[in-house]
Structures are given as structure tokens and as C-alpha cells.
Coordinates of C-alpha atoms in Angstrom, one line a residue:
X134 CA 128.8 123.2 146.2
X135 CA 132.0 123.3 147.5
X136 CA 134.3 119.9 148.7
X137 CA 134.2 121.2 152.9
X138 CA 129.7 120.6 151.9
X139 CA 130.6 116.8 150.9
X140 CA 131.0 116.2 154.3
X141 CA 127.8 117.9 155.4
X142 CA 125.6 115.9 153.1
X143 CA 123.8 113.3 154.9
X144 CA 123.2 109.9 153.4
X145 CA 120.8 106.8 153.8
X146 CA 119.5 103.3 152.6
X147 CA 117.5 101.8 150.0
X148 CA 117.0 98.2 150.8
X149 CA 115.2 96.4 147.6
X150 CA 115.7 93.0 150.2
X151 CA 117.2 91.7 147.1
X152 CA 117.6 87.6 147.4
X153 CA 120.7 86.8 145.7
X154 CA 121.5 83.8 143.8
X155 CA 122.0 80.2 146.1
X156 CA 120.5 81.6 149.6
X157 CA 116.7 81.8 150.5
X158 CA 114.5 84.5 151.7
X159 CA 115.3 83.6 155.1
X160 CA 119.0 84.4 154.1
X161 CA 118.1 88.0 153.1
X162 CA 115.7 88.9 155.5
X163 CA 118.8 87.9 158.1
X164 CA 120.7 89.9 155.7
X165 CA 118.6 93.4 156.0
X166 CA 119.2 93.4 159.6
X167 CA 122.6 93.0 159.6
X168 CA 122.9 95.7 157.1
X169 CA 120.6 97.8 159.3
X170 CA 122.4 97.5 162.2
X171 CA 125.8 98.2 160.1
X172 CA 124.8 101.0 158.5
X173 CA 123.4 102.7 162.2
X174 CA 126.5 102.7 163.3
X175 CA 127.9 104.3 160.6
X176 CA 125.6 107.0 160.7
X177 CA 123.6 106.5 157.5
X178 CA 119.9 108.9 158.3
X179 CA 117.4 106.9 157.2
X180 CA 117.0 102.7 156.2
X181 CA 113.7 102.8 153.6
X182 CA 112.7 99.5 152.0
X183 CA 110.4 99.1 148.7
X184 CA 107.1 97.5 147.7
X185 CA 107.5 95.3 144.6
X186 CA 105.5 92.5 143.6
X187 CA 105.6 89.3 141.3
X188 CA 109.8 89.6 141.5
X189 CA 112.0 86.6 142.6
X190 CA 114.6 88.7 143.4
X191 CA 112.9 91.5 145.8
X192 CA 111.6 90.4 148.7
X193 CA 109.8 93.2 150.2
X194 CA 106.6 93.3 149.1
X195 CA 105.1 93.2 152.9
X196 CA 106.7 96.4 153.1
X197 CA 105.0 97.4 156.5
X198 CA 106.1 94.4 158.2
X199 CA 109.5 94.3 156.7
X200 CA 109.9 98.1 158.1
X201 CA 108.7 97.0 161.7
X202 CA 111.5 94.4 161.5
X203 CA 114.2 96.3 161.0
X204 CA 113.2 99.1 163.2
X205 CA 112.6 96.3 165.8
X206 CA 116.4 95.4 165.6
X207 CA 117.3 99.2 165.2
X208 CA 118.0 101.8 167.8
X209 CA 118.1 105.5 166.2
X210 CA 118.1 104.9 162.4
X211 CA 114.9 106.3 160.5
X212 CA 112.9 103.2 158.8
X213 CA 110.3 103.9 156.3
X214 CA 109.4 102.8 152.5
X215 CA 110.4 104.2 149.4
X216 CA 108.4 103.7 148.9
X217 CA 104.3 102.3 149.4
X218 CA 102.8 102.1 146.3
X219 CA 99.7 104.2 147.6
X220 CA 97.4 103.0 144.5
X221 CA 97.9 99.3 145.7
X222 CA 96.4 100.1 149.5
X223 CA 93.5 102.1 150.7
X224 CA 94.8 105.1 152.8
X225 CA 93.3 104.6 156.0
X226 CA 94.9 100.9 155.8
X227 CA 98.2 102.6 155.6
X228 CA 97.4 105.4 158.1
X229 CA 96.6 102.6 160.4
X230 CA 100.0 100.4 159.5
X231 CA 102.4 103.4 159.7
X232 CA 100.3 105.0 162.6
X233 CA 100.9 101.6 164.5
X234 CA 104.8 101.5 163.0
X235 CA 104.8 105.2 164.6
X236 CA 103.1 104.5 167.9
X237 CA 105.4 101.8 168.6
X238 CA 109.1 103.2 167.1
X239 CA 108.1 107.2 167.9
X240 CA 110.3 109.9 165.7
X241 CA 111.8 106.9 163.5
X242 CA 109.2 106.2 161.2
X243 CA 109.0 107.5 157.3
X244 CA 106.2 106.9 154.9
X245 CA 107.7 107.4 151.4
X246 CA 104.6 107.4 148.8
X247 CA 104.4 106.2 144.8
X248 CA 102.1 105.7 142.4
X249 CA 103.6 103.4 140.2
X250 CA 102.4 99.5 140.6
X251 CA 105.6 98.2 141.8
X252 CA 105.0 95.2 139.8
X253 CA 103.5 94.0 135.9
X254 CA 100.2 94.9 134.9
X255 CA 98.3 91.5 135.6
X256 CA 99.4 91.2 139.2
X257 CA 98.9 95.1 139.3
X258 CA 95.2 93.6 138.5
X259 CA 95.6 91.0 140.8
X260 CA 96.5 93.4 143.7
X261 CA 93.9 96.5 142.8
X262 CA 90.9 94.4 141.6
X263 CA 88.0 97.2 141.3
X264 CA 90.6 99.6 142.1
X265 CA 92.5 99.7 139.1
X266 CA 92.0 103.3 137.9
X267 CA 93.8 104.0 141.7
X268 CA 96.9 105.7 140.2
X269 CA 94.3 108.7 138.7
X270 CA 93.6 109.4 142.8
X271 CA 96.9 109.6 143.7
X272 CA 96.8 113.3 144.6
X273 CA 93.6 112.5 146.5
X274 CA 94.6 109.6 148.5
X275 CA 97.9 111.5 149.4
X276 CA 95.6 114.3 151.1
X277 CA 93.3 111.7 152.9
X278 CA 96.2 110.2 154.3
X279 CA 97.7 113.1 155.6
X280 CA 94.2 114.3 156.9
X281 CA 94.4 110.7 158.4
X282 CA 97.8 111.0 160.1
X283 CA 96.8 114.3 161.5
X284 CA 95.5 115.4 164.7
X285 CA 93.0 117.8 163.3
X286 CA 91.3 114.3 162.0
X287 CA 89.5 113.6 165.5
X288 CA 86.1 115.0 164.8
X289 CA 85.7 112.7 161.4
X290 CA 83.1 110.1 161.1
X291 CA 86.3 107.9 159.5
X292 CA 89.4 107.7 161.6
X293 CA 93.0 105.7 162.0
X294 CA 93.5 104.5 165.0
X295 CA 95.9 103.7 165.4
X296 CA 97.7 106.5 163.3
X297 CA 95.7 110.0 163.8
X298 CA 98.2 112.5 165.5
X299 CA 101.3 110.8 164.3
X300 CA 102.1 113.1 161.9
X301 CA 104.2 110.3 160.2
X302 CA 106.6 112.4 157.7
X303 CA 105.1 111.7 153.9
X304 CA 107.9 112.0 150.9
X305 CA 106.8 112.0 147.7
X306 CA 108.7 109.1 145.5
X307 CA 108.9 109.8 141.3
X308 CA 111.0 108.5 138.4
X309 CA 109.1 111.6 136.3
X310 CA 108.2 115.3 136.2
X311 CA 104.6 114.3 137.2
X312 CA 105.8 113.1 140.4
X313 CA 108.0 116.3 141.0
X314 CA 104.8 118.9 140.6
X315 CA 102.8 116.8 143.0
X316 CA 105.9 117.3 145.5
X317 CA 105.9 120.9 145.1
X318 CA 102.6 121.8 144.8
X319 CA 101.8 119.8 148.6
X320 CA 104.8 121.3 149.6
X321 CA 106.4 117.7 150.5
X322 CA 109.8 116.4 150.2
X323 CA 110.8 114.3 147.6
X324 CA 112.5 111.2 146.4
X325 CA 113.8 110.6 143.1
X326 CA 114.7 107.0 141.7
X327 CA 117.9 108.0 139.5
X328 CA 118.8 104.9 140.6
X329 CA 117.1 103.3 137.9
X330 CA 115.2 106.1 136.0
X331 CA 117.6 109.0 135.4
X332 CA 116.1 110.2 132.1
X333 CA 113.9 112.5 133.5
X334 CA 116.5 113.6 137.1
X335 CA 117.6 116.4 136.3
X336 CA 114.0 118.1 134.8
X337 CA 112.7 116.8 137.6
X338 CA 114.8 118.0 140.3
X339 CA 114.3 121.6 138.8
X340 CA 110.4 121.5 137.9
X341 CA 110.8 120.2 142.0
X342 CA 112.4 123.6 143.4
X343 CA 110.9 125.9 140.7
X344 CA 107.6 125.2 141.8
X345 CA 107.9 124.5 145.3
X346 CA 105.3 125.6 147.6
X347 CA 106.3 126.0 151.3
X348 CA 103.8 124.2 154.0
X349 CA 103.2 123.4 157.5
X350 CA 105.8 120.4 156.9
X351 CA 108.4 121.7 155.0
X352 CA 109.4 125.3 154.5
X353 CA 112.2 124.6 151.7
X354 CA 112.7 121.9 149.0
X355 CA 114.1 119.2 150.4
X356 CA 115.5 116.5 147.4
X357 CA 116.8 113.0 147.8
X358 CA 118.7 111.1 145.1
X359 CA 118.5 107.3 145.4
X360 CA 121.7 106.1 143.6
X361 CA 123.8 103.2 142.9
X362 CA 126.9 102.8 145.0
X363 CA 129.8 99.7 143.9
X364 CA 132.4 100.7 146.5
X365 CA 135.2 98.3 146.9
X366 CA 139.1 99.2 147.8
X367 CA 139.9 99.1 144.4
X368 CA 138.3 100.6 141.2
X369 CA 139.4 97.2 139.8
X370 CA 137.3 95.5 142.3
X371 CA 134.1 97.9 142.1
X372 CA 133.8 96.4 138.9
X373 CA 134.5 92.8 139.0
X374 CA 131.0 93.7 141.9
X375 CA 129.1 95.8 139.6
X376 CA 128.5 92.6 136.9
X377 CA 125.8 91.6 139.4
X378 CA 124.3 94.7 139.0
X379 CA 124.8 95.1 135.5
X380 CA 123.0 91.8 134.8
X381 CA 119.9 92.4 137.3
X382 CA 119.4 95.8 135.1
X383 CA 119.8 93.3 132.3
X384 CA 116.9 90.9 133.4
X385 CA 114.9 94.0 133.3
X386 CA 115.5 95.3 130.1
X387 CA 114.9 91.9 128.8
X388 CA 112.2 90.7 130.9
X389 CA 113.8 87.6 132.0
X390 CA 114.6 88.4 135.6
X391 CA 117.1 86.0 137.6
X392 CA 118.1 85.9 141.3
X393 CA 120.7 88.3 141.6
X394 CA 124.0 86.9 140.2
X395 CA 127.6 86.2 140.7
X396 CA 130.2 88.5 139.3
X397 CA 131.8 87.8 136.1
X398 CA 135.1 88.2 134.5
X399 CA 133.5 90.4 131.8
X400 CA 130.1 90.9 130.5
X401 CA 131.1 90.6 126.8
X402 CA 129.5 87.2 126.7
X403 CA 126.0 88.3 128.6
X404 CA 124.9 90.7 126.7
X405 CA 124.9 92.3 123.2
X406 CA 125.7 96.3 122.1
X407 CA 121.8 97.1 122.1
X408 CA 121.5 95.5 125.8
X409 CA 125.5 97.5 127.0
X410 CA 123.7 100.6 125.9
X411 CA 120.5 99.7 127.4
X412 CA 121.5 98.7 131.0
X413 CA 124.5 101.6 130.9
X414 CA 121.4 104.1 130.4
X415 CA 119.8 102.7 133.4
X416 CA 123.0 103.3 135.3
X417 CA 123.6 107.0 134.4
X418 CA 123.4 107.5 138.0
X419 CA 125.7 104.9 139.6
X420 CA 129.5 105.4 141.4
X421 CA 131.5 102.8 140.8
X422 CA 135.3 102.6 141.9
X423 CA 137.7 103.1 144.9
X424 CA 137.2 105.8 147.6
X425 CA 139.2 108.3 145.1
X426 CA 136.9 107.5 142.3
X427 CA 133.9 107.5 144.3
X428 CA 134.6 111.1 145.8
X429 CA 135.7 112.6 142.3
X430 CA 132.7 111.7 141.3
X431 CA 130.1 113.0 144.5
X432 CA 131.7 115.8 144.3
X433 CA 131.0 116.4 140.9
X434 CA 127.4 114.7 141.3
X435 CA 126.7 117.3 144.4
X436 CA 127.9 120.1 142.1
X437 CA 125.7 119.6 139.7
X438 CA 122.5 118.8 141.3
X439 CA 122.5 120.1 144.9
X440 CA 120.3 117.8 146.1
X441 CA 120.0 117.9 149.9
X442 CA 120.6 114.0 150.4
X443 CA 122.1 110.6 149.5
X444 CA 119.9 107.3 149.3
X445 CA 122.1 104.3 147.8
X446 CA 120.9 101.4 147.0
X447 CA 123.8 98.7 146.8
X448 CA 123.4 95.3 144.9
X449 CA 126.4 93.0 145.8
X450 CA 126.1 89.5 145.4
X451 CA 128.8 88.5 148.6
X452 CA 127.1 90.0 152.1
X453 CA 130.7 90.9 153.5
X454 CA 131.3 93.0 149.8
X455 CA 128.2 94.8 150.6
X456 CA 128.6 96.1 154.4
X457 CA 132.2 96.7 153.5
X458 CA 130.7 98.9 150.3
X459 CA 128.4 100.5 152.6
X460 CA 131.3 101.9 155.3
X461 CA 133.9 102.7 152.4
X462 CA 130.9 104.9 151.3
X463 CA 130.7 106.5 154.4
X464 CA 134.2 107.1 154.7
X465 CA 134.2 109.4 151.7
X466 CA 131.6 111.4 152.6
X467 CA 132.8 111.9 155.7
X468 CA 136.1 113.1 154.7
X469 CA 134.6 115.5 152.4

């Protein structure tokens, strides 16, 4: 793909409503609109926020209402989740919610589906109860809630209401090949989290268009990449940010999660080699650096994987940092 397509390539939101280290829920729920509104007006598509669970530093696990929020204090951007963790909810239940979300803020509305938990395995238990083989029924629940969302729905002894004849768009979310042939095979779009599981990205994305079956929603493959983003004036800078991020991916590789943390001078006395290479996997997908760095390196990211949009995810411990990461971001898309 050539540099004049950079320009072309539209770009969006993932907002984990990450509560960072000295400010309260409060503070990042105030935060996520701000950012909302910030990023409308610099034309990012789409603003999706994720269900986790049993995390002191993500606060969206009311995903639904979260979504409703933002969209409430939103004009034109798309709001949806990336995703709901379908095996945690019955599907009419979420036909109803994102039918409601989709009665109320028409044409703006995205339901981004997984399968994964979004959380450990006892409150997994905790959420699921009786329903704890869910996951198996993925592909089955995905179907019911589209036969749900649709008009065609009307005659059914079961029905959402609200929901039936929204139509709500459904994306497909996956960190794995499984994920990918479900996409295909229902001829949805689909979401990939490279922003923390690149292993399987690039297997994924090709399983994804090999295999893709056109349907009455989407003719051609249609791919997003969720991916980290540091943008800063400075590739100096973009690092002195990235610690925070580097030491959030380090609370998950060893378990001990924290709020999300200042930046440090160096990380040398955080972590050990096994925990660099560790968290550096992780980040495989992540553009760090001033807007010359950051558009060597989409250009060569776009190149190589064609995808067909941008998701970024941004985790910058000082607010200001992060909307001005956000529009520096923009800025070299833009300019191609």
C-alpha cells in the first residue's frame, strides 16, 4: 500500500477507561468523555470501550452503560464495545441493551462481540454461574443475536424489544485463528487485539480474508487492528510515556496488577531480562516516537498487513499527554 493510502485509512478508539494511579473512577469516567469529545473532532470513526472484570485499573465493566454515556455527550462518533464478552450475557439481554443504545443514538451504535471472559477464572464463575460452558455457544449465541437484532425476528415466540429491526452492526473480536474463521465463515468484520496478543495477527488476518464468506452485511473483508499508540513531540518523550504502559503489561505478566503508573526515568530497576522480553512481546504491535517515527512505521505496518482500519488504544498516565497523543496521531495519518 502506497504512502498517498496512509491518508485514506480511517482510524478509531479503544477506551479500556483505564483509572490511573492518584485519581478515582469518577476521574476517569470524566476523563472518557473528554477524550470522546476530543477525538470527534478530530475525526477518529468509531469510540468502542471493553468489558473486563475483577481489574482495579479498567473501569468498564458496565460496558452498555459506559457506551450510552459517551454517546450521550457525543454528536457523530460511532460508540460500541470491543468488545461484550457474549459468554458473560444472555443474547437477548444484549439485543435488548444495544437495541435500546440503537433506538436512542440511531446509525452510531456498534456491538463488537468476544468470547473470552474478560476477567480470571473464579469471577468468570462468579459472572456465568450455570453458564460456564458459555464460550462452547459462542457461534450459536452470535446467530441468535443477530436473528434478535433483525427485523425478520417479528413472528418469534421470543423477541427484543427494544432491539428487533436495529440491525445493530456485529464485529467479531479475537486474539486467535479461532476467532478469525468464525469472522469469515458469518461473513462479519473483525477486530483483532494486536494490541496485546500479536502472536497469532498476522495468521489470523490471513486465515480472516482466505476464508471469508461474503453476506447480507458485508460483501468484502473488512479488518481492524487495535494497536498501541505513545505519540508525543519527541521520540525522547514517547518513551519517557510508554513506562506506564510498559509496567501495566508488566502487572499482567506477573499477576500483580497496579493502577496505571507514573513514568519512570528507566525501567532497568522494574523489571528483570525475563519480564523486558516478556512485556516487549506483548508490545510487538505498539508505535512509539515523534510524528516522523510514528509514520515510518504506519507506513510500513499498513504495507505489510493491509488491514482496512486503525483502533488505538493509548495508556498515558497525564490526561493532557493523552489527548495531545491522540491529535499528533491524527495528524500523521492525515498527512499520509
Amino acid at each position: 500500500m502506497s504512502t498517498r493510502e496512509l491518508a485514506k485509512l480511517p482510524f478509531s478508539v479503544l477506551d479500556l477507561a483505564t483509572v490511573v494511579e492518584g485519581k478515582t473512577i469518577a476521574d476517569t469516567f470524566k476523563n472518557s468523555v473528554e477524550l470522546a469529545q476530543h477525538t470527534e473532532k478530530l475525526g477518529y470513526m468509531r469510540y468502542w470501550l471493553a468489558e473486563h472484570h475483577n481489574m482495579i485499573s479498567v473501569a468498564s465493566s458496565a460496558t452498555s452503560v459506559l457506551i450510552g454515556h459517551i454517546a450521550g455527550h457525543t454528536n457523530t462518533i460511532r460508540v460500541g464495545s470491543g468488545g461484550i464478552m457474549l459468554p458473560n450475557h444472555s443474547p437477548l439481554i444484549v439485543a435488548e441493551q444495544f437495541g435500546t443504545l440503537a433506538t436512542l443514538y440511531p446509525d452510531r451504535i456498534d456491538l463488537g462481540l468476544g468470547r473470552a471472559p474478560g476477567t480470571d477464572q473464579l469471577t468468570s464463575m462468579e459472572i456465568r454461574g450455570e453458564r460456564f460452558a458459555a464460550p462452547h455457544h459462542f457461534p450459536q449465541d452470535v446467530m441468535k443475536l443477530q436473528r434478535y437484532l433483525s427485523s425478520t425476528n417479528s413472528h418469534s415466540k421470543v423477541r427484543a424489544i427494544p432491539g428487533e429491526g436495529t440491525e445493530v452492526p456485529i464485529w467479531i473480536l479475537g486474539s486467535s485463528t479461532e476467532s478469525a474463521h468464525l469472522a469469515a465463515s458469518y461473513g462479519l468484520p473483525y477486530a483483532f487485539a494486536s494490541h496485546f496478543a500479536p502472536t497469532y495477527f498476522l495468521e489470523a488476518l490471513q486465515l480472516y480474508k482466505q476464508n471469508f464468506r461474503p453476506s447480507a452485511v458485508l460483501k468484502e473483508p473488512y479488518v481492524i487492528s487495535c494497536v498501541n499508540v505513545i505519540a508525543a513531540p519527541t521520540d525522547e518523550e514517547a518513551e519517557y510515556l510508554s513506562t506506564s504502559l510498559k509496567q501495566l503489561f508488566m502487572g499482567i505478566v506477573t499477576g500483580k496488577r497496579r493502577l496505571l503508573q507514573p513514568p519512570v526515568a528507566t525501567m532497568d530497576d522494574i523489571w528483570d531480562p525475563m519480564e523486558e522480553q516478556a512485556v516487549n512481546q506483548m508490545l510487538a504491535v505498539a508505535f512509539i516516537g515523534g510524528p516522523a517515527t510514528l509514520a515510518t512505521q504506519m507506513r510500513s505496518f499498513l504495507a505489510q498487513t493491509q488491514i482496512d482500519e486503525v483502533m488505538v488504544t493509548s495508556h498515558i498516565y497525564d490526561h493532557e499527554a493523552r489527548l495531545r497523543s491522540y491529535q499528533l496521531f491524527a495528524e500523521v495519518l492525515k498527512k499520509g
